[in-house]
Amino acid sequence: MTNPPNDGAAAPTLERWDRDHFWHSFTQMQEYTPLVIERAKGVWLQTIDGRRLLDAASSIWCNVHGHNHPAINAAVAEQLGLVAHCTSLGMGCDTTIRLAKRLAELAPGCLNRVLFSSDGSSAVEVALKAAFQYWRQRAEPQTQRTKFLAFGQAYHGDTIGAASLGGIDRFHAVFAPLLFEAVRSPLPDAHNLPPGVAAGEAADHYLSQVAGLMAEHAGEIAAVVIEPLVQCAAGMVMHPPGFLFGLRRLCDEHDVLLIADEVAVGFGKTGAMFACEQEAVTPDFLCLGKGLTGGYLPMAATITSDEIYEAFLGPAASDRQLYHGHTFCGNPLAAAALASIDLFESDALLDSLPEKFARIAEHFDRLLDHRAVTSVRQRGMIAAAELAPDAEGRSIGRQVASLALQRGIWLRPQPDRVYVMPPLSISLEEIDHLMGVIGDAIDAATAVPSV
Ligand code: PLP
């Protein structure tokens, strides 16, 4: 990093203010130990007291080109000199218009209409509401299509609609009385198959369950919502090859819309710009967030086809438009997203990934030599190792994360596994370092009693 480290004088004060005032999301505050980031560069975060931490989870699956990237910084700075915010309700601005065009060009198939929002949950809410309204307003309405099919352990965000699709009890069960009921198909997990199902039959097995539900709810399902290829919040659960392709086919057969939530897996994480491309699938709605701006800003997008969009057209008095929007949707700082997409092209980023994926695969295979590691799996930049409990039956994942933190790697703590999803810009040497530390942390966690 070019700037000298902070001398640490401010750290105790900030840590106290952090404890006293900042309620961190998805964090048990009773056990929270402040970790205050002051700056970042590339894959490295730097704490206020000068510690360097490799950001192994891309600041929760967001960062793409590394932190503090000069090209994205410059694009945002230039835009700040023009306009930082203007509404997109009834007007547009240079950057967001360009971004809409760019996304329409990049998105698979006929996806051509872009509705911006502020975060991934909102991108999913938009898709849900637009799908619902589409069935009511299209030329031949099907107003009984009011249900959504989602998968076991799905995670689509925390707003009430997105949470209704969620299937992770730890996150969602407490809110059950507030949520609408989704039609739930079992988690299509390629690595934990039900007894008697061979790997080669996995996709068909899970698809037959979806087909059964579609038949049971014939004419009632508005859309299927899926995290394509990898359900990240479920614990990096990977779908069997062919599942997404088969799902698209089933949706077509049953006249059901397909919503692909690529908030986590979009923008290169699986090796293609969008995960849907890996199985030549065009969804009816593509939801993007996190990496859209290279991981810089809260900005999200829902992209759909002309056909769906046209169902919302009519005179102003017809009230056919989509009554959904957020104050900052279409914010001009979309300049960050344009710069990020430029970097994919100028750096031929996708072409550089297979070598990195192979290096990650080698390291994860070697993790199997650790007696605590029971299985490993990988899809592109996303890789996970399952960890056996210790001799007393206690999960060791949190301890592994804490030992890695002491050794300069930030992992998102998980009870029973360790996963990585670093920025795409990570170097081979940084991958070696990251994985060496994870191996050491697993050894250390199994050498001492866990707490
Ligand atoms: N969808 C998926 C697949 C996600 O992983 C997430 C967040 O992790 C979301 C939606 C929600 O995005 P946000 O936290 O930006 O609202």
Coordinates of C-alpha atoms and ligand atoms in Angstrom, one line a residue:
M1 CA 0.0 0.0 0.0
T2 CA 1.3 3.4 -0.9
N3 CA 0.0 5.3 2.2
P4 CA 1.8 4.8 5.5
P5 CA -0.1 2.8 8.1
N6 CA -2.1 4.7 10.7
D7 CA -0.1 5.0 13.9
G8 CA -2.9 3.3 15.8
A9 CA -3.7 6.2 18.0
A10 CA -7.4 6.4 16.9
A11 CA -8.0 2.6 17.1
P12 CA -9.1 2.4 20.8
T13 CA -11.5 5.3 20.4
L14 CA -13.0 3.9 17.2
E15 CA -13.3 0.4 18.7
R16 CA -15.2 1.9 21.6
W17 CA -17.5 3.9 19.4
D18 CA -18.0 0.8 17.3
R19 CA -19.1 -1.3 20.3
D20 CA -21.2 1.6 21.7
H21 CA -23.1 2.6 18.6
F22 CA -22.8 0.4 15.6
W23 CA -25.2 -2.5 15.4
H24 CA -23.6 -4.8 12.8
S25 CA -25.8 -7.0 10.5
F26 CA -25.6 -10.8 10.8
T27 CA -23.3 -10.3 13.8
Q28 CA -23.9 -11.5 17.4
M29 CA -23.0 -8.2 19.1
Q30 CA -22.5 -9.8 22.5
E31 CA -19.5 -11.6 21.1
Y32 CA -18.3 -9.0 18.6
T33 CA -14.7 -8.0 18.6
P34 CA -14.2 -4.7 16.7
L35 CA -12.2 -5.0 13.5
V36 CA -11.8 -1.5 12.1
I37 CA -10.7 -1.2 8.4
E38 CA -9.0 2.0 7.5
R39 CA -8.0 1.4 3.9
A40 CA -7.6 -1.3 1.3
K41 CA -5.6 -2.0 -1.9
G42 CA -6.0 -4.9 -4.2
V43 CA -7.0 -8.0 -2.2
W44 CA -5.7 -6.5 1.0
L45 CA -7.6 -4.7 3.7
Q46 CA -5.7 -2.7 6.3
T47 CA -7.0 -2.2 9.8
I48 CA -6.7 1.0 11.7
D49 CA -3.9 -0.4 13.7
G50 CA -1.9 -1.3 10.6
R51 CA -2.7 -5.1 10.2
R52 CA -3.0 -6.3 6.6
L53 CA -5.7 -8.9 6.0
L54 CA -6.3 -10.7 2.7
D55 CA -10.0 -10.3 1.8
A56 CA -10.8 -13.9 1.1
A57 CA -14.6 -13.4 0.8
S58 CA -14.3 -10.2 -1.4
S59 CA -16.1 -8.2 1.3
I60 CA -19.1 -10.6 1.1
W61 CA -18.8 -11.5 -2.6
C62 CA -18.6 -8.0 -4.0
N63 CA -15.1 -7.0 -4.8
V64 CA -14.0 -8.0 -8.3
H65 CA -10.9 -6.0 -9.5
G66 CA -9.4 -5.5 -6.0
H67 CA -10.0 -2.6 -3.7
N68 CA -9.0 1.0 -4.4
H69 CA -8.7 0.3 -8.1
P70 CA -7.3 3.5 -9.9
A71 CA -9.7 3.2 -12.9
I72 CA -12.8 2.8 -10.8
N73 CA -11.7 5.5 -8.4
A74 CA -11.1 7.9 -11.3
A75 CA -14.5 7.1 -12.8
V76 CA -16.3 7.8 -9.5
A77 CA -14.2 11.0 -8.9
E78 CA -15.0 12.3 -12.3
Q79 CA -18.7 11.6 -11.9
L80 CA -18.6 13.3 -8.5
G81 CA -17.5 16.4 -10.3
L82 CA -20.6 16.3 -12.5
V83 CA -23.5 15.1 -10.4
A84 CA -23.6 12.7 -7.4
H85 CA -27.3 12.1 -7.4
C86 CA -30.3 12.9 -9.5
T87 CA -33.5 10.8 -9.4
S88 CA -34.2 8.3 -12.1
L89 CA -38.0 8.7 -11.6
G90 CA -38.9 10.4 -14.9
M91 CA -35.4 11.3 -15.9
G92 CA -32.0 9.7 -16.6
C93 CA -28.4 10.6 -16.5
D94 CA -25.4 9.9 -18.7
T95 CA -23.8 7.1 -16.7
T96 CA -27.0 5.1 -15.9
I97 CA -28.3 5.3 -19.5
R98 CA -24.9 4.0 -20.8
L99 CA -24.9 1.3 -18.1
A100 CA -28.4 0.2 -19.0
K101 CA -27.3 -0.2 -22.7
R102 CA -24.1 -2.0 -21.7
L103 CA -25.9 -4.4 -19.4
A104 CA -28.5 -5.1 -22.1
E105 CA -25.6 -5.9 -24.5
L106 CA -23.9 -8.2 -22.0
A107 CA -26.9 -10.0 -20.6
P108 CA -27.8 -13.3 -22.2
G109 CA -30.4 -13.6 -25.0
C110 CA -33.2 -11.1 -25.3
L111 CA -32.7 -9.4 -21.9
N112 CA -33.0 -5.8 -22.9
R113 CA -34.7 -3.7 -20.2
V114 CA -32.9 -2.7 -17.1
L115 CA -34.5 -1.5 -13.9
F116 CA -32.0 -0.2 -11.3
S117 CA -32.2 -0.5 -7.5
S118 CA -29.9 -0.2 -4.6
D119 CA -29.1 -3.7 -3.4
G120 CA -29.5 -7.3 -4.2
S121 CA -32.6 -7.8 -2.1
S122 CA -34.3 -5.0 -4.0
A123 CA -33.3 -6.4 -7.3
V124 CA -35.1 -9.6 -6.4
E125 CA -38.1 -7.7 -5.0
V126 CA -38.4 -6.0 -8.4
A127 CA -38.3 -9.3 -10.2
L128 CA -41.0 -10.8 -7.9
K129 CA -43.3 -7.8 -8.3
A130 CA -42.8 -7.4 -12.0
A131 CA -43.4 -11.2 -12.6
F132 CA -46.6 -11.0 -10.5
Q133 CA -47.8 -7.9 -12.3
Y134 CA -46.8 -9.3 -15.7
W135 CA -49.2 -12.2 -15.4
R136 CA -52.1 -9.8 -14.6
Q137 CA -51.3 -7.3 -17.5
R138 CA -50.1 -9.4 -20.4
A139 CA -52.3 -9.8 -23.5
E140 CA -53.8 -13.1 -22.1
P141 CA -53.7 -12.6 -18.4
Q142 CA -53.3 -15.5 -16.0
T143 CA -54.2 -13.8 -12.7
Q144 CA -54.1 -17.1 -10.7
R145 CA -50.3 -17.2 -11.2
T146 CA -49.5 -15.7 -7.8
K147 CA -47.0 -18.2 -6.3
F148 CA -43.2 -18.5 -6.5
L149 CA -41.2 -21.6 -6.4
A150 CA -37.9 -21.4 -4.6
F151 CA -35.3 -24.0 -3.4
G152 CA -34.3 -25.4 -0.1
Q153 CA -31.8 -23.2 1.8
A154 CA -32.4 -20.5 -0.8
Y155 CA -31.2 -17.0 0.1
H156 CA -32.4 -14.0 -1.9
G157 CA -32.0 -11.1 0.5
D158 CA -33.6 -9.8 3.7
T159 CA -36.6 -7.6 2.6
I160 CA -39.9 -9.3 3.2
G161 CA -40.5 -10.5 -0.3
A162 CA -37.0 -11.8 -0.9
A163 CA -37.0 -13.4 2.6
S164 CA -40.2 -15.2 1.8
L165 CA -38.2 -17.0 -0.9
G166 CA -35.5 -17.8 1.6
G167 CA -35.1 -21.3 2.9
I168 CA -32.5 -21.0 5.6
D169 CA -34.2 -21.5 8.9
R170 CA -31.5 -19.7 10.9
F171 CA -32.2 -16.5 9.0
H172 CA -35.8 -16.8 8.1
A173 CA -37.8 -19.0 10.6
V174 CA -38.3 -16.2 13.1
F175 CA -40.0 -14.1 10.5
A176 CA -42.3 -16.8 9.2
P177 CA -45.6 -15.1 10.3
L178 CA -44.6 -12.1 8.2
L179 CA -43.6 -13.9 5.0
F180 CA -45.7 -15.3 2.1
E181 CA -45.4 -19.0 1.5
A182 CA -43.2 -20.1 -1.4
V183 CA -43.6 -23.5 -3.1
R184 CA -40.4 -25.1 -2.0
S185 CA -38.4 -27.6 -4.0
P186 CA -35.5 -29.5 -2.2
L187 CA -32.0 -28.1 -2.3
P188 CA -30.4 -29.4 -5.5
D189 CA -27.1 -30.3 -3.8
A190 CA -24.7 -32.1 -6.2
H191 CA -22.4 -33.2 -3.3
N192 CA -24.9 -34.6 -0.9
L193 CA -27.2 -36.8 -2.9
P194 CA -30.1 -38.7 -1.4
P195 CA -29.4 -42.4 -0.9
G196 CA -29.7 -44.3 -4.2
V197 CA -29.1 -41.3 -6.5
A198 CA -25.9 -41.6 -8.6
A199 CA -24.0 -38.4 -9.5
G200 CA -25.0 -38.8 -13.2
E201 CA -28.7 -38.9 -12.2
A202 CA -28.6 -35.9 -9.8
A203 CA -29.9 -33.2 -12.2
D204 CA -32.8 -35.4 -13.3
H205 CA -33.6 -36.4 -9.7
Y206 CA -33.9 -32.8 -8.6
L207 CA -35.7 -31.7 -11.8
S208 CA -38.3 -34.4 -11.3
Q209 CA -39.1 -32.9 -7.9
V210 CA -39.5 -29.5 -9.5
A211 CA -41.7 -31.0 -12.2
G212 CA -43.8 -32.7 -9.5
L213 CA -44.4 -29.3 -7.8
M214 CA -45.2 -27.6 -11.1
A215 CA -47.8 -30.2 -11.9
E216 CA -49.2 -30.0 -8.4
H217 CA -49.5 -26.2 -8.7
A218 CA -50.3 -26.1 -12.4
G219 CA -51.3 -22.6 -13.5
E220 CA -50.5 -21.1 -10.1
I221 CA -46.8 -20.5 -10.3
A222 CA -45.7 -17.0 -11.5
A223 CA -42.0 -17.7 -11.5
V224 CA -39.2 -20.0 -10.3
V225 CA -36.4 -18.2 -8.5
I226 CA -33.0 -19.7 -8.4
E227 CA -29.4 -18.8 -7.5
P228 CA -27.8 -20.3 -10.6
L229 CA -25.1 -22.9 -10.1
V230 CA -24.1 -22.1 -6.5
Q231 CA -26.3 -21.3 -3.5
C232 CA -23.7 -19.2 -1.7
A233 CA -25.5 -18.3 1.6
A234 CA -26.5 -22.0 1.9
G235 CA -22.8 -22.7 2.4
M236 CA -21.5 -22.7 -1.2
V237 CA -23.9 -25.5 -2.2
M238 CA -23.3 -26.4 -5.8
H239 CA -26.0 -27.7 -8.2
P240 CA -25.5 -30.7 -10.4
P241 CA -24.4 -29.9 -14.0
G242 CA -27.4 -29.6 -16.3
F243 CA -29.8 -28.6 -13.5
L244 CA -30.2 -25.0 -14.6
F245 CA -30.6 -26.0 -18.2
G246 CA -33.3 -28.5 -17.3
L247 CA -35.0 -26.0 -15.1
R248 CA -35.3 -23.5 -18.0
R249 CA -36.8 -26.3 -20.1
L250 CA -39.3 -27.1 -17.3
C251 CA -40.3 -23.5 -17.0
D252 CA -40.9 -23.3 -20.7
E253 CA -43.0 -26.5 -20.6
H254 CA -45.1 -25.2 -17.7
D255 CA -45.3 -21.6 -18.9
V256 CA -43.5 -20.4 -15.8
L257 CA -41.1 -17.4 -15.7
L258 CA -37.5 -18.0 -14.5
I259 CA -35.8 -15.5 -12.2
A260 CA -32.1 -15.9 -12.0
D261 CA -30.7 -14.3 -8.9
E262 CA -27.0 -13.7 -9.8
V263 CA -26.5 -11.1 -7.1
A264 CA -23.7 -13.4 -5.7
V265 CA -22.5 -15.4 -8.6
G266 CA -22.6 -12.8 -11.4
F267 CA -19.7 -10.9 -12.8
G268 CA -17.1 -13.6 -13.4
K269 CA -17.3 -15.6 -10.1
T270 CA -18.1 -18.8 -11.9
G271 CA -15.8 -18.1 -14.9
A272 CA -18.4 -16.6 -17.2
M273 CA -19.7 -13.1 -16.9
F274 CA -23.1 -14.5 -15.8
A275 CA -23.5 -18.0 -14.4
C276 CA -26.5 -18.6 -16.6
E277 CA -24.2 -18.6 -19.6
Q278 CA -22.5 -21.7 -18.3
E279 CA -25.6 -23.7 -19.3
A280 CA -26.7 -21.5 -22.2
V281 CA -29.8 -20.3 -20.2
T282 CA -31.6 -17.0 -20.7
P283 CA -33.8 -16.3 -17.7
D284 CA -36.8 -14.0 -17.9
F285 CA -35.3 -11.9 -15.2
L286 CA -31.7 -11.5 -14.3
C287 CA -30.9 -9.9 -10.9
L288 CA -27.5 -8.4 -10.3
G289 CA -25.9 -6.6 -7.4
K290 CA -22.7 -6.8 -5.4
G291 CA -20.1 -7.1 -8.2
L292 CA -22.1 -4.8 -10.5
T293 CA -20.0 -1.8 -9.5
G294 CA -16.9 -3.9 -9.0
G295 CA -18.1 -4.1 -5.4
Y296 CA -17.8 -0.4 -4.8
L297 CA -21.3 0.9 -4.3
P298 CA -24.8 -0.2 -3.3
M299 CA -26.3 -0.6 -6.8
A300 CA -28.3 -3.4 -8.3
A301 CA -30.2 -4.2 -11.5
T302 CA -33.0 -6.4 -12.7
I303 CA -32.9 -7.1 -16.4
T304 CA -35.9 -8.5 -18.3
S305 CA -37.1 -9.0 -21.9
D306 CA -39.0 -6.6 -24.2
E307 CA -41.9 -8.9 -24.1
I308 CA -42.3 -8.6 -20.3
Y309 CA -41.5 -4.9 -20.3
E310 CA -44.2 -4.3 -23.0
A311 CA -46.9 -5.7 -20.6
F312 CA -46.3 -2.6 -18.5
L313 CA -46.9 0.0 -21.3
G314 CA -50.0 2.0 -21.7
P315 CA -51.3 5.6 -21.2
A316 CA -50.3 7.2 -17.9
A317 CA -53.9 6.9 -16.7
S318 CA -53.9 3.1 -17.3
D319 CA -51.8 2.6 -14.1
R320 CA -49.9 -0.2 -15.9
Q321 CA -46.5 0.9 -14.9
L322 CA -44.4 -0.9 -12.3
Y323 CA -44.9 1.0 -9.0
H324 CA -41.6 0.0 -7.5
G325 CA -38.5 2.1 -7.2
H326 CA -36.0 3.3 -4.7
T327 CA -34.7 6.8 -4.1
F328 CA -31.2 6.1 -5.2
C329 CA -32.0 3.7 -8.1
G330 CA -30.1 4.7 -11.2
N331 CA -27.7 6.7 -9.2
P332 CA -25.1 8.5 -11.5
L333 CA -22.2 6.9 -9.6
A334 CA -23.0 4.0 -11.9
A335 CA -19.8 5.3 -13.4
A336 CA -18.2 2.7 -11.1
A337 CA -20.1 -0.1 -12.9
L338 CA -19.1 1.2 -16.3
A339 CA -15.5 1.3 -15.3
S340 CA -15.7 -2.2 -13.8
I341 CA -17.2 -3.6 -17.0
D342 CA -14.5 -1.8 -19.0
L343 CA -11.9 -3.6 -16.9
F344 CA -13.4 -7.0 -17.7
E345 CA -12.7 -6.1 -21.3
S346 CA -9.4 -4.2 -21.1
D347 CA -7.8 -6.7 -18.8
A348 CA -9.3 -9.7 -20.6
L349 CA -10.3 -10.7 -17.1
L350 CA -12.4 -13.8 -17.9
D351 CA -9.5 -15.2 -19.9
S352 CA -7.1 -14.9 -16.9
L353 CA -9.4 -16.9 -14.6
P354 CA -8.9 -20.6 -15.6
E355 CA -5.3 -20.6 -14.3
K356 CA -6.4 -19.2 -11.0
F357 CA -9.3 -21.6 -10.7
A358 CA -6.9 -24.5 -11.4
R359 CA -4.5 -23.2 -8.7
I360 CA -7.4 -23.0 -6.2
A361 CA -8.5 -26.5 -7.1
E362 CA -5.0 -27.9 -6.5
H363 CA -4.9 -26.3 -3.1
F364 CA -8.4 -27.5 -2.1
D365 CA -7.5 -31.1 -3.2
R366 CA -4.5 -30.9 -0.9
L367 CA -6.7 -29.7 2.0
L368 CA -8.2 -33.3 1.9
D369 CA -4.9 -34.4 3.5
H370 CA -5.9 -32.6 6.6
R371 CA -7.8 -35.1 8.8
A372 CA -10.5 -32.4 9.7
V373 CA -11.4 -31.9 6.0
T374 CA -14.1 -34.3 4.9
S375 CA -14.9 -33.0 1.4
V376 CA -14.1 -30.1 -0.9
R377 CA -15.9 -28.5 -3.9
Q378 CA -15.3 -25.7 -6.3
R379 CA -17.0 -23.7 -9.0
G380 CA -14.7 -21.1 -10.4
M381 CA -13.5 -18.6 -7.7
I382 CA -15.9 -20.2 -5.2
A383 CA -14.5 -23.1 -3.2
A384 CA -15.4 -24.7 0.1
A385 CA -14.1 -27.4 2.4
E386 CA -16.3 -29.2 4.9
L387 CA -14.8 -29.6 8.3
A388 CA -15.5 -32.4 10.7
P389 CA -16.3 -31.5 14.3
D390 CA -13.6 -31.9 17.0
A391 CA -13.3 -34.9 19.3
E392 CA -16.0 -33.3 21.6
G393 CA -18.4 -32.9 18.6
R394 CA -17.9 -29.2 18.4
S395 CA -17.7 -27.3 15.1
I396 CA -14.3 -25.9 14.3
G397 CA -15.1 -23.5 11.4
R398 CA -15.2 -20.4 13.5
Q399 CA -12.0 -21.3 15.2
V400 CA -10.3 -21.8 11.8
A401 CA -11.6 -18.3 10.8
S402 CA -10.2 -16.8 13.9
L403 CA -6.8 -18.5 13.6
A404 CA -6.7 -17.4 9.9
L405 CA -7.4 -13.8 11.1
Q406 CA -4.5 -13.9 13.5
R407 CA -2.4 -15.0 10.4
G408 CA -3.6 -12.1 8.2
I409 CA -6.6 -13.7 6.3
W410 CA -10.1 -12.5 6.6
L411 CA -12.6 -15.4 6.1
R412 CA -16.3 -15.1 6.8
P413 CA -16.7 -17.5 9.8
Q414 CA -18.8 -20.6 9.1
P415 CA -19.5 -23.3 11.8
D416 CA -18.7 -26.4 9.7
R417 CA -16.7 -25.2 6.7
V418 CA -14.2 -22.9 5.3
Y419 CA -14.8 -21.2 2.0
V420 CA -13.1 -18.7 -0.2
M421 CA -14.4 -16.3 -2.9
P422 CA -11.6 -13.8 -3.4
P423 CA -11.6 -10.9 -5.8
L424 CA -11.0 -12.1 -9.4
S425 CA -7.9 -9.9 -9.4
I426 CA -6.1 -12.1 -6.9
S427 CA -2.7 -13.3 -8.1
L428 CA -1.4 -16.9 -8.1
E429 CA 1.0 -16.0 -5.3
E430 CA -1.8 -14.5 -3.2
I431 CA -3.8 -17.7 -3.8
D432 CA -0.8 -19.7 -2.6
H433 CA -0.5 -17.5 0.5
L434 CA -4.2 -17.6 1.2
M435 CA -4.4 -21.4 1.0
G436 CA -1.2 -21.9 2.9
V437 CA -2.7 -19.9 5.8
I438 CA -6.0 -21.8 5.6
G439 CA -4.1 -25.1 5.9
D440 CA -2.1 -23.8 8.8
A441 CA -5.3 -22.6 10.5
I442 CA -7.0 -26.0 10.1
D443 CA -3.9 -27.7 11.6
A444 CA -3.8 -25.2 14.5
A445 CA -7.6 -25.7 15.1
T446 CA -7.2 -29.4 15.3
A447 CA -4.1 -29.3 17.4
V448 CA -5.7 -27.3 20.3
P449 CA -9.1 -27.8 21.9
S450 CA -11.8 -25.7 20.3
V451 CA -13.8 -23.2 22.3
Ligands
PLP1 N1 -29.4 -12.7 -3.6 C1 -28.3 -13.4 -3.3 C2 -28.0 -14.7 -4.1 C3 -27.4 -13.0 -2.3 O1 -26.3 -13.8 -2.0 C4 -27.7 -11.8 -1.6 C5 -26.8 -11.3 -0.6 O2 -25.9 -12.0 -0.1 C6 -28.8 -11.1 -2.0 C7 -29.6 -11.5 -2.9 C8 -29.2 -9.8 -1.2 O3 -28.3 -8.8 -1.6 P1 -28.2 -7.5 -0.7 O4 -27.5 -8.0 0.6 O5 -27.3 -6.6 -1.5 O6 -29.5 -7.0 -0.4

